[in-house]
PDB file of C-alpha atoms and ligand atoms in Angstrom:
ATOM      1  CA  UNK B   1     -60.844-104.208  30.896  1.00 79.00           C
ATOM      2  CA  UNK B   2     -57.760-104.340  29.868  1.00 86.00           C
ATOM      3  CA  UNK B   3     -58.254-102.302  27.108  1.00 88.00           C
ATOM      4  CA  UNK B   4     -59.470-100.053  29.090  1.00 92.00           C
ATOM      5  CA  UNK B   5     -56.822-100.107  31.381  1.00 94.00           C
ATOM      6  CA  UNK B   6     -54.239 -99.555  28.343  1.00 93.00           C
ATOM      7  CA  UNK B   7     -56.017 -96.318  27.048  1.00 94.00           C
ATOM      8  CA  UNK B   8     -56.461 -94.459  30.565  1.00 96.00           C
ATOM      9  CA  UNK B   9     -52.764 -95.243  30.926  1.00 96.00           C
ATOM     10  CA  UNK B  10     -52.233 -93.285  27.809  1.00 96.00           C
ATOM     11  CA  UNK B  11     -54.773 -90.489  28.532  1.00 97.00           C
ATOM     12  CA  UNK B  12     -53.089 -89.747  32.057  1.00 97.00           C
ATOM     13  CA  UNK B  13     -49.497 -90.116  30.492  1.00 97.00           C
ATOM     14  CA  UNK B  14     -47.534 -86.515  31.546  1.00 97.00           C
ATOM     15  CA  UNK B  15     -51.127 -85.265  32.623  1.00 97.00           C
ATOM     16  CA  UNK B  16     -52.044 -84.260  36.091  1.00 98.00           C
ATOM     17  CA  UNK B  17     -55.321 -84.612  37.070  1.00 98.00           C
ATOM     18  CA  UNK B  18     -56.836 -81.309  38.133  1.00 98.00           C
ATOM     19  CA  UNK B  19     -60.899 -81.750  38.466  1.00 97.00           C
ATOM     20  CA  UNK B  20     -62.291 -84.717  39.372  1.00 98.00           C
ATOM     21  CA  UNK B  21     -66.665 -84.984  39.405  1.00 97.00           C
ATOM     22  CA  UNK B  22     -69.131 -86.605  39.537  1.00 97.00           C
ATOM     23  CA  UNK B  23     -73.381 -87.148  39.801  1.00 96.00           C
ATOM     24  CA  UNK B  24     -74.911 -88.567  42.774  1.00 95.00           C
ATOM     25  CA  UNK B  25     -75.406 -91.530  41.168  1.00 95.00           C
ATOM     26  CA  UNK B  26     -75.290 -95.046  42.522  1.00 95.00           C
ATOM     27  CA  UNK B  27     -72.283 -95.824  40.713  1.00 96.00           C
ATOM     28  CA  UNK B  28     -70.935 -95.088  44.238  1.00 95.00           C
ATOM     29  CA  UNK B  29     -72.950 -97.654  45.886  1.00 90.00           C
ATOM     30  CA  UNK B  30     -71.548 -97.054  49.573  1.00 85.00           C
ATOM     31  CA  UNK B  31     -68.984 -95.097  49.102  1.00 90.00           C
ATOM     32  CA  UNK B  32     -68.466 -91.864  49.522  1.00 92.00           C
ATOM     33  CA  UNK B  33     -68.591 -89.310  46.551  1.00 95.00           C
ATOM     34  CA  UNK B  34     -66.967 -86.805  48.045  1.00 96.00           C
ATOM     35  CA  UNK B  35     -63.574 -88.443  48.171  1.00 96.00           C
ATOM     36  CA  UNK B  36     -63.939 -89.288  44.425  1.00 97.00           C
ATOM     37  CA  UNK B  37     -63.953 -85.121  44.335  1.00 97.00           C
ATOM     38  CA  UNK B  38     -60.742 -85.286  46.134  1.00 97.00           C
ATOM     39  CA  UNK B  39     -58.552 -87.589  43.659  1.00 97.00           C
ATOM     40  CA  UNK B  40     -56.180 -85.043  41.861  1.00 97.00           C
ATOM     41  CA  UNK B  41     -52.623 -84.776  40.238  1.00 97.00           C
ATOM     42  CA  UNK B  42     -50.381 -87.508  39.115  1.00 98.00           C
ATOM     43  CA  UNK B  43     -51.919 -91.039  38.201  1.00 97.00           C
ATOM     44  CA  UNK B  44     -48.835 -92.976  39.727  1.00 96.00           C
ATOM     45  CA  UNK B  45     -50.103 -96.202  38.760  1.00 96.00           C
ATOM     46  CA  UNK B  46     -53.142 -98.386  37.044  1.00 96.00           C
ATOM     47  CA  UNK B  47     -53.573-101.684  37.453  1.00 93.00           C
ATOM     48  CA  UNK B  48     -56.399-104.314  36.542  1.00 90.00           C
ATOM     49  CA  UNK B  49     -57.181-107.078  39.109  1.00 88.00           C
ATOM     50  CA  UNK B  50     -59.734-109.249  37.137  1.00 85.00           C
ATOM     51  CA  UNK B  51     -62.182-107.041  36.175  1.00 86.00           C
ATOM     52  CA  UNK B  52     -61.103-104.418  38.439  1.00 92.00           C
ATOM     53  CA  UNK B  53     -58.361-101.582  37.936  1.00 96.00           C
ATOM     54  CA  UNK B  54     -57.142-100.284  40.736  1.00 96.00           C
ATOM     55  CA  UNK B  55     -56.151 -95.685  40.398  1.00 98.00           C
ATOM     56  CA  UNK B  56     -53.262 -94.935  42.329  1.00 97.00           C
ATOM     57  CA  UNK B  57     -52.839 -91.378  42.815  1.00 97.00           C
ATOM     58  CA  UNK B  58     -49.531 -89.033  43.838  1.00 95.00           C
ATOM     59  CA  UNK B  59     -50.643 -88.266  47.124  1.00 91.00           C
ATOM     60  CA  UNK B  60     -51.630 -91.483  48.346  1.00 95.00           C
ATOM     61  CA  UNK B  61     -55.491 -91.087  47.025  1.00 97.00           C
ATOM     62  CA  UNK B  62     -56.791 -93.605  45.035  1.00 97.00           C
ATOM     63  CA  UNK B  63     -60.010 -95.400  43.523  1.00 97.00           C
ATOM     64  CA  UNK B  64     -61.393 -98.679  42.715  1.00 96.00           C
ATOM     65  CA  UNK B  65     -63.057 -98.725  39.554  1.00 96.00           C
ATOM     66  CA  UNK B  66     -65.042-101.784  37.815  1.00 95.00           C
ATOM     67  CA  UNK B  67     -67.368-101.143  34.165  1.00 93.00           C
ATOM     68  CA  UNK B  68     -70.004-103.328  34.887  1.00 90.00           C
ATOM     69  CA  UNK B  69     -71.725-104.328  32.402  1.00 85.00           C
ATOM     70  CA  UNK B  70     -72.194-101.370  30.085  1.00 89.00           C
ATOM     71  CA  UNK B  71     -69.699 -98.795  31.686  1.00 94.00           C
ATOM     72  CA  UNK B  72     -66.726 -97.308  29.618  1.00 94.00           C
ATOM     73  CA  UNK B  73     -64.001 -94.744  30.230  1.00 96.00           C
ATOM     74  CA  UNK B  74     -64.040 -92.021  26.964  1.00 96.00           C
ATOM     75  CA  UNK B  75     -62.159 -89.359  26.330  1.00 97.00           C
ATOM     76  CA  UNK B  76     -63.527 -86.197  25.226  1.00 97.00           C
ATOM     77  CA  UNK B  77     -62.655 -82.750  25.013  1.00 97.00           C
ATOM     78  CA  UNK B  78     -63.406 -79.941  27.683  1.00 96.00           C
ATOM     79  CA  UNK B  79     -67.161 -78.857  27.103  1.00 94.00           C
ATOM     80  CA  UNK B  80     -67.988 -81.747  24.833  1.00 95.00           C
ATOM     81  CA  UNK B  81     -71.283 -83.353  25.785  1.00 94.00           C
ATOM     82  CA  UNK B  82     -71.374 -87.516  26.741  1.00 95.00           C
ATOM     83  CA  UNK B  83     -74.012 -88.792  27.244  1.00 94.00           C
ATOM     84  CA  UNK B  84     -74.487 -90.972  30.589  1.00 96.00           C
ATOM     85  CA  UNK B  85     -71.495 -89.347  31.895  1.00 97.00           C
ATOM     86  CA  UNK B  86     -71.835 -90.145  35.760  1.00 97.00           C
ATOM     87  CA  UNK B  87     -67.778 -89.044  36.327  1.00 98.00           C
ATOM     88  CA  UNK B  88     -65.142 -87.203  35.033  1.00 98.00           C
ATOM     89  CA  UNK B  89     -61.586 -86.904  35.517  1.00 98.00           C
ATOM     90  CA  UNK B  90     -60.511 -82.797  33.893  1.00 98.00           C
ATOM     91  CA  UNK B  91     -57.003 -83.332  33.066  1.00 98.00           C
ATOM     92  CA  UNK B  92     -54.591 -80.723  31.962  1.00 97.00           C
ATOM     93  CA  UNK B  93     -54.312 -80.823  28.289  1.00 96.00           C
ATOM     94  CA  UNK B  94     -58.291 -80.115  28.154  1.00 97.00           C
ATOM     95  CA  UNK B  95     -58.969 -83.506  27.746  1.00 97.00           C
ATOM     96  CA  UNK B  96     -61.986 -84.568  29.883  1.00 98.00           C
ATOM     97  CA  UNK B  97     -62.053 -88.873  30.985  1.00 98.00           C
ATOM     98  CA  UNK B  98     -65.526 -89.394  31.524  1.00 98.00           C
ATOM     99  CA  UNK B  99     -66.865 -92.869  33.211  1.00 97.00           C
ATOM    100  CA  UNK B 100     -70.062 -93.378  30.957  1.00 97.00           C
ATOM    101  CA  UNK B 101     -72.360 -96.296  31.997  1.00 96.00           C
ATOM    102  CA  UNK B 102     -76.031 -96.301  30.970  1.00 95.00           C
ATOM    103  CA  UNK B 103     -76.926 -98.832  33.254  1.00 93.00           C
ATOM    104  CA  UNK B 104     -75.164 -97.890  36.113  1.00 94.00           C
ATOM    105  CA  UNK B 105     -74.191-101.661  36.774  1.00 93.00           C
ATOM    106  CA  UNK B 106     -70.335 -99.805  37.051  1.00 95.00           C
ATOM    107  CA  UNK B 107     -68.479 -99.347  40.261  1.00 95.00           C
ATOM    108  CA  UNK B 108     -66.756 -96.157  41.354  1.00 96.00           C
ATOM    109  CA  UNK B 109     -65.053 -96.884  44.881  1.00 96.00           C
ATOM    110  CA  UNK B 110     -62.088 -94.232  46.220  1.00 96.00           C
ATOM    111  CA  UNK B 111     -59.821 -95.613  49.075  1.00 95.00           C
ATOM    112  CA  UNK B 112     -56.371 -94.969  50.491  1.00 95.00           C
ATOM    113  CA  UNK B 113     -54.185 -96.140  47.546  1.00 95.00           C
ATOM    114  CA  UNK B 114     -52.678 -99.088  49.520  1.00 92.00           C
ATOM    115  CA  UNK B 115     -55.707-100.225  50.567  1.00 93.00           C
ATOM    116  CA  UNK B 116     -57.218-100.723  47.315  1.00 94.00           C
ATOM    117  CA  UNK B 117     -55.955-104.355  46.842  1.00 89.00           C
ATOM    118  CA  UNK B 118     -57.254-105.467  50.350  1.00 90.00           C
ATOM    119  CA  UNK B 119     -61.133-103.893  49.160  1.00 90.00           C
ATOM    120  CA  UNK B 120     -63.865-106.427  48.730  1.00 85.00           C
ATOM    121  CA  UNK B 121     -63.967-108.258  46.695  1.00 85.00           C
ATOM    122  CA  UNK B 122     -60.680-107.429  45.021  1.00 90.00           C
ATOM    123  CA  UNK B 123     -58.744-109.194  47.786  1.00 88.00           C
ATOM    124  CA  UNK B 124     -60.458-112.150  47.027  1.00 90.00           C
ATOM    125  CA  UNK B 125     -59.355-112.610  43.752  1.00 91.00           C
ATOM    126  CA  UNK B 126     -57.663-115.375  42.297  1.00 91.00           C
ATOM    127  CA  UNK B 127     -54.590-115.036  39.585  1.00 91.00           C
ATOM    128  CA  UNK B 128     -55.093-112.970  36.799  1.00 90.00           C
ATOM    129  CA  UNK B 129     -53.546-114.801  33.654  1.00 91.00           C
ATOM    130  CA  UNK B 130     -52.656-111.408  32.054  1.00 87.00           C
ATOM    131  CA  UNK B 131     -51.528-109.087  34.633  1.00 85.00           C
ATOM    132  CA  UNK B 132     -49.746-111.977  36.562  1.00 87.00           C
ATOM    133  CA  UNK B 133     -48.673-114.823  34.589  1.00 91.00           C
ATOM    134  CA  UNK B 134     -50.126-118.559  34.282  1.00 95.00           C
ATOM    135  CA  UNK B 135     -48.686-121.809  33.815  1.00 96.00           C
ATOM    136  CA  UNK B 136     -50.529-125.238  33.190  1.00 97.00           C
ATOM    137  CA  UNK B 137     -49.370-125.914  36.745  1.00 97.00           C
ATOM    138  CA  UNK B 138     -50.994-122.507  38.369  1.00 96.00           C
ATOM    139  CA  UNK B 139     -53.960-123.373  36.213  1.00 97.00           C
ATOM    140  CA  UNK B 140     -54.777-127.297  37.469  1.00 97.00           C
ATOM    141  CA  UNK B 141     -53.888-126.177  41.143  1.00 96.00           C
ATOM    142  CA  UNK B 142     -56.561-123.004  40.944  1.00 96.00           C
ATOM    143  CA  UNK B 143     -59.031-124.674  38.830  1.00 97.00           C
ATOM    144  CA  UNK B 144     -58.894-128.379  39.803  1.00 97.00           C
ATOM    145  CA  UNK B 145     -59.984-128.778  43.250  1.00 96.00           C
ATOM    146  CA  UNK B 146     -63.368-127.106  41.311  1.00 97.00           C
ATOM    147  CA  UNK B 147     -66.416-129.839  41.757  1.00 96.00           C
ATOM    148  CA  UNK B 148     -68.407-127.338  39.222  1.00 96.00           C
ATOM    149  CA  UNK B 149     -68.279-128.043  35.651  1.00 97.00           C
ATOM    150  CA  UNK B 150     -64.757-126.633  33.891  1.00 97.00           C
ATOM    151  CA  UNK B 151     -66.409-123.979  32.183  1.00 97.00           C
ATOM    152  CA  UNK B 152     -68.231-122.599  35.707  1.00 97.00           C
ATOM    153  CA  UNK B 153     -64.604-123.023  37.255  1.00 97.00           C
ATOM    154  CA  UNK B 154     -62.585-120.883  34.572  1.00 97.00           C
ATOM    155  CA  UNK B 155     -64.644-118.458  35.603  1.00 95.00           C
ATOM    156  CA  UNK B 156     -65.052-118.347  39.278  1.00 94.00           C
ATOM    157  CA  UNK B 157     -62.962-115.258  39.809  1.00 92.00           C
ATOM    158  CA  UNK B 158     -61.511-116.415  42.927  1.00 92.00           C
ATOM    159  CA  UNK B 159     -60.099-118.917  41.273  1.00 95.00           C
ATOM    160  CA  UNK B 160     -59.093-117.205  38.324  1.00 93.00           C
ATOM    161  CA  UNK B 161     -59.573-113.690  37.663  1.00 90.00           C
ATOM    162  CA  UNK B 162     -60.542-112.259  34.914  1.00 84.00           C
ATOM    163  CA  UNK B 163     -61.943-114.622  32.258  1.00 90.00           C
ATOM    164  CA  UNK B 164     -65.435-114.047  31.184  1.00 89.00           C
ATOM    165  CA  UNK B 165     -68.111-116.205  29.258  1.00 92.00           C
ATOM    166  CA  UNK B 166     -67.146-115.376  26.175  1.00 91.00           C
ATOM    167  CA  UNK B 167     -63.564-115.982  26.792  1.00 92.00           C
ATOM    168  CA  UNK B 168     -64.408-119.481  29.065  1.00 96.00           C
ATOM    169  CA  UNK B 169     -66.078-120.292  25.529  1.00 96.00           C
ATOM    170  CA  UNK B 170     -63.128-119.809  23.068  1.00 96.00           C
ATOM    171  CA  UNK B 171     -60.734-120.902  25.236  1.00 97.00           C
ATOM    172  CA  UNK B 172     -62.174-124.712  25.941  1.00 98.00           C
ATOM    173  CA  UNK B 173     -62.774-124.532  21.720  1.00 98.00           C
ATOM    174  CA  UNK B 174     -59.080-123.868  21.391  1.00 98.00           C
ATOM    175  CA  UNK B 175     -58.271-126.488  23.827  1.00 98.00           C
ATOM    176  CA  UNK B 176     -61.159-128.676  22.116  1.00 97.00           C
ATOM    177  CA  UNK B 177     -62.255-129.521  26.026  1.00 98.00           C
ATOM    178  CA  UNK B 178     -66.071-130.193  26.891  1.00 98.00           C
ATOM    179  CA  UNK B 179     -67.455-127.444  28.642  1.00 97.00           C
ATOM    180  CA  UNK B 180     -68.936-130.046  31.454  1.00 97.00           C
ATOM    181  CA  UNK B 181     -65.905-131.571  31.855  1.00 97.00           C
ATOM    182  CA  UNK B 182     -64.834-132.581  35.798  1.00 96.00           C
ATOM    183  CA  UNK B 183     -61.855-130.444  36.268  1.00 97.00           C
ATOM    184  CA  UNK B 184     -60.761-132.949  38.539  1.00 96.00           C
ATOM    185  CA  UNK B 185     -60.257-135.383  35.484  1.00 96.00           C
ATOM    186  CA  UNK B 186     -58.045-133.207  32.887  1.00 97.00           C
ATOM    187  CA  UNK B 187     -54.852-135.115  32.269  1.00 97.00           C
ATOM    188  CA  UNK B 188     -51.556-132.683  32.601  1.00 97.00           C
ATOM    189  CA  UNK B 189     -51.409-132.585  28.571  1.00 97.00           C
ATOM    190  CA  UNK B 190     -54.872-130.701  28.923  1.00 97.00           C
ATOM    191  CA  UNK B 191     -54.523-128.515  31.083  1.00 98.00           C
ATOM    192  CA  UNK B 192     -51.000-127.961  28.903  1.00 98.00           C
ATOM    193  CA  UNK B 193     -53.725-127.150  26.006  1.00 98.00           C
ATOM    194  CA  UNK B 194     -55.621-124.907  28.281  1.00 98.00           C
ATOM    195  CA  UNK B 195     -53.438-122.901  29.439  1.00 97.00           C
ATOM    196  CA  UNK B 196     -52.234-122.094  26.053  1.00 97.00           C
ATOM    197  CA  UNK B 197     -55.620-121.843  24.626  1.00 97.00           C
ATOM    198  CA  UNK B 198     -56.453-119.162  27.602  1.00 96.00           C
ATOM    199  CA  UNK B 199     -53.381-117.292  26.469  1.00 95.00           C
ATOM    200  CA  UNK B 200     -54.168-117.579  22.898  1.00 95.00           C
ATOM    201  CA  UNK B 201     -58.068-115.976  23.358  1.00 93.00           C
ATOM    202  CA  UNK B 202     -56.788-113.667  25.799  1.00 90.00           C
ATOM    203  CA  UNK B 203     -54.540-112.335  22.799  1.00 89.00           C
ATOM    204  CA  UNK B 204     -57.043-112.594  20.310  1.00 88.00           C
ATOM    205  CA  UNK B 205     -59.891-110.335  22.143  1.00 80.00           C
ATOM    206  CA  UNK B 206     -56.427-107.475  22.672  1.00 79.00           C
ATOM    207  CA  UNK B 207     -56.064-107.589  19.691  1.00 77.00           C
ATOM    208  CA  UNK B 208     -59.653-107.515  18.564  1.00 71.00           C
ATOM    209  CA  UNK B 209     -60.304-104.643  20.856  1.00 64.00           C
ATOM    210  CA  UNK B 210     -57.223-102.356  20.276  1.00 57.00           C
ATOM    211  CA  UNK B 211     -58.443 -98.310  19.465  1.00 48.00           C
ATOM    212  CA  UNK B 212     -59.723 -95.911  21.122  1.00 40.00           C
ATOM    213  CA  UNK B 213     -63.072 -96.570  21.627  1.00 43.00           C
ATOM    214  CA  UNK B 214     -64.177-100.441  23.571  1.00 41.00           C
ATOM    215  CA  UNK B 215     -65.952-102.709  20.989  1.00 43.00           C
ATOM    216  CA  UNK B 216     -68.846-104.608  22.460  1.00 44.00           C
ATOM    217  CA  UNK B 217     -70.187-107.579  20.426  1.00 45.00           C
ATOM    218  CA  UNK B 218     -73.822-107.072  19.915  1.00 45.00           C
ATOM    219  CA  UNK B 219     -76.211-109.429  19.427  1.00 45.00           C
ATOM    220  CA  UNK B 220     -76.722-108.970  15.697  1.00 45.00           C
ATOM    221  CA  UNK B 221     -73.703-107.437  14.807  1.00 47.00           C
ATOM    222  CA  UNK B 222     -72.862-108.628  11.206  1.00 53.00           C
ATOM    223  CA  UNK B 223     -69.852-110.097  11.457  1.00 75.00           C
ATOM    224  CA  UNK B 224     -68.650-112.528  14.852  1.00 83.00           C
ATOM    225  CA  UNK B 225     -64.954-112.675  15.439  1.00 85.00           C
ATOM    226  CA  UNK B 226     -64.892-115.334  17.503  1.00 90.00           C
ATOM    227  CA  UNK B 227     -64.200-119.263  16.873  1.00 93.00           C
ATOM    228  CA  UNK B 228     -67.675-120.871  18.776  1.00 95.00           C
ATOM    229  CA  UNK B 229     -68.821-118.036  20.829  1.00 93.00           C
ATOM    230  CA  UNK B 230     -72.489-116.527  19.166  1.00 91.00           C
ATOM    231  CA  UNK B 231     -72.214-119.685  16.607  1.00 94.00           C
ATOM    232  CA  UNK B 232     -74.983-122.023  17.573  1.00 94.00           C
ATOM    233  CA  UNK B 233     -76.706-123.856  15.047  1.00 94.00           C
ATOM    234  CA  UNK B 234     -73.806-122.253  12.401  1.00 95.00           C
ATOM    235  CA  UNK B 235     -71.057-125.099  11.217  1.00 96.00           C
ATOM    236  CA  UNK B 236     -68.173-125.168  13.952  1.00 96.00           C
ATOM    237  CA  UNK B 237     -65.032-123.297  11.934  1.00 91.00           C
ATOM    238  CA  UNK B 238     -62.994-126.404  12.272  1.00 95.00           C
ATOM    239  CA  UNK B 239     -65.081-129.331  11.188  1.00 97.00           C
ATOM    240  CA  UNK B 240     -68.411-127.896   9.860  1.00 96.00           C
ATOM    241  CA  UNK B 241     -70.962-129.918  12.621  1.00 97.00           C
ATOM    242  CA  UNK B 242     -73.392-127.744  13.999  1.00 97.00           C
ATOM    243  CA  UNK B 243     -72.275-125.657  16.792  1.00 97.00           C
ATOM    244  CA  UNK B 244     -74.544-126.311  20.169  1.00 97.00           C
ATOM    245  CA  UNK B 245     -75.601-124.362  23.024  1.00 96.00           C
ATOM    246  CA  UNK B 246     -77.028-125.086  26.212  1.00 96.00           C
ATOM    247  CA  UNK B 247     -77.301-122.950  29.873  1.00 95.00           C
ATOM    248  CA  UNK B 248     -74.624-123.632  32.157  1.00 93.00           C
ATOM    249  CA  UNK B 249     -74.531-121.845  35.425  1.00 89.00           C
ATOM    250  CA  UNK B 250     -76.913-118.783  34.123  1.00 91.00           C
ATOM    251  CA  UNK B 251     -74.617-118.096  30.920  1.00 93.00           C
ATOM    252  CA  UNK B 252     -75.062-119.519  27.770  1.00 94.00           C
ATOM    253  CA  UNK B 253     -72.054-121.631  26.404  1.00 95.00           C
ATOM    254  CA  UNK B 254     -70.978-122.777  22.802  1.00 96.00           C
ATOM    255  CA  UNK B 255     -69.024-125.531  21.846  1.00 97.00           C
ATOM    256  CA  UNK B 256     -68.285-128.247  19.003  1.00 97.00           C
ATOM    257  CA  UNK B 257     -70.137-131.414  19.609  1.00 97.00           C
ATOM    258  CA  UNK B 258     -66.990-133.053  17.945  1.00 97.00           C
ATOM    259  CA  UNK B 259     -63.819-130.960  18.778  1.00 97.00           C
ATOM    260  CA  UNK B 260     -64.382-130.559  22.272  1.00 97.00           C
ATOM    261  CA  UNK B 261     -65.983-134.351  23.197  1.00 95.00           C
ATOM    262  CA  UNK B 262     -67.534-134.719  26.327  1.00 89.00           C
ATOM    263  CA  UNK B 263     -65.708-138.125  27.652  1.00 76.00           C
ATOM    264  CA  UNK B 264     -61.737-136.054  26.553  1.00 53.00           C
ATOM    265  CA  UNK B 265     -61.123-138.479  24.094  1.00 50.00           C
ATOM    266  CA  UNK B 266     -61.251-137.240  20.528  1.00 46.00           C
ATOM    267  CA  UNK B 267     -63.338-139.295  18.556  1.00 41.00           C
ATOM    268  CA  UNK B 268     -64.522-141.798  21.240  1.00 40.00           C
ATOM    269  CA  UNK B 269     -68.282-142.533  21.819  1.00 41.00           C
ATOM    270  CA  UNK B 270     -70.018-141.090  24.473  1.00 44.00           C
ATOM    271  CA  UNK B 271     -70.401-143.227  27.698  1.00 44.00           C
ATOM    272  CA  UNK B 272     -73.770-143.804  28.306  1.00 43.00           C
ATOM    273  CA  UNK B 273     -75.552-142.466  31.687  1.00 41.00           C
ATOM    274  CA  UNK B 274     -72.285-140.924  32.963  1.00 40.00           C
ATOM    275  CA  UNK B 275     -72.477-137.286  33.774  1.00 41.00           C
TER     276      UNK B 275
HETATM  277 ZN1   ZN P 301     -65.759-128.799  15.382  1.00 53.32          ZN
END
């Protein structure tokens, strides 16, 4: 997303919107379409509230926007085809933005510009570690009142925003913290190494996912960038044992048997029967 973000900042830089379409799709769930038509000129501002970005338009116009799970903003030129184009934004340099989504899982939802924060469920939304900052403090007062297992906590999005499965994953590797953990029970020296470790993935997947175009791991895909995440059954990059997997709150999650240790203690033997 926020790759996404970064790009459409650069498309609309100096540009003024003049056209904006779309299909009567259901991108648009309730919302209405015809006030997507409606969003021209300046983009004033863009910004990304967990997985949502927020289009602030000169004018007071603006638009909600989330990918869903296959959506994607791409730039094209005027009269090139894309295909599963449900919107498009006609700047003025002949550039067409077009919001792409196969699936139509995305979200297209315009609003008064200073409304767009209060929209559902953006409003709910807890702190975004990128866009607003986190310390190890922020972090153990969002996350530690959780009674669902840390990895299910990280990422409740009203707690914080933002972080997905795969980043949940590498981040508790980094930290070398049990995804079951209690949240309740990290010392403040762990959630120290959390915090840093969410910063640290957070960086990485930037950095992975700089250009033009989004890069989507696919299952398959030849070579994995990241530390645990996709690794089951492969040696963990840090101490060779067996990566494991098992189904935590509908996702899959990876971790290292030994780095991250169920009872916090590096090293220390299981307790028996406790959960
Ligand atoms: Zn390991």
């Amino acid at each position: 997303m926020e790759i996404a973000r970064r790009n459409l900042v650069r498309w609309f830089s100096g540009r003024r919107l003049v056209r904006a379409e779309a299909d009567d799709t259901r991108i648009f769930r309730g919302a209405e379409r015809r006030h997507f038509e409606e969003l021209s000129g300046r983009l004033e501002s863009l910004v990304r509230r967990g997985k949502y970005l927020l289009f602030a338009f000169e004018g007071g116009r603006g638009l909600m926007g989330h990918l869903g799970m296959t959506g994607k903003f791409v730039r094209r030129t005027e009269g090139q085809v894309e295909p599963h184009s449900r919107a498009r934004f006609h700047l003025d340099d002949g550039h067409v933005i077009h919001f792409s989504d196969p699936r139509m899982f995305g979200r297209m939802e315009p609003a008064p510009a200073p409304l767009l924060r209060t929209l559902d469920p953006v409003g709910l939304l807890g702190r975004d570690p990128l866009a607003d900052g986190l310390t190890a403090g922020q972090l153990a007062e969002a996350v530690g009142s959780s009674r669902q297992p840390l990895k299910v906590a990280l990422m409740d999005q009203e707690r914080l925003a933002g972080l997905g499965n795969i980043h949940a994953a590498e981040a508790l590797f980094r930290a070398g913290l049990h995804p079951s953990r209690e949240p309740g029970s990290l010392t403040p020296a762990e959630w120290k190494r959390l915090v840093q470790a969410i910063r640290a993935t957070i960086d990485f997947g930037l950095k992975e996912q700089e250009g033009e175009e989004p890069v989507y791991l696919e299952e398959g895909r030849s070579e994995n960038p990241f530390l645990v995440y996709g690794r089951a059954g492969g040696p963990c990059s840090q101490c060779g044992t067996p990566v494991e997997s098992f189904t935590q709150g509908g996702r899959t999650t990876h971790f290292c048997p030994k780095c991250q240790p169920r009872s916090g203690v590096h090293a220390s033997k299981p307790r028996a029967g406790k959960r």
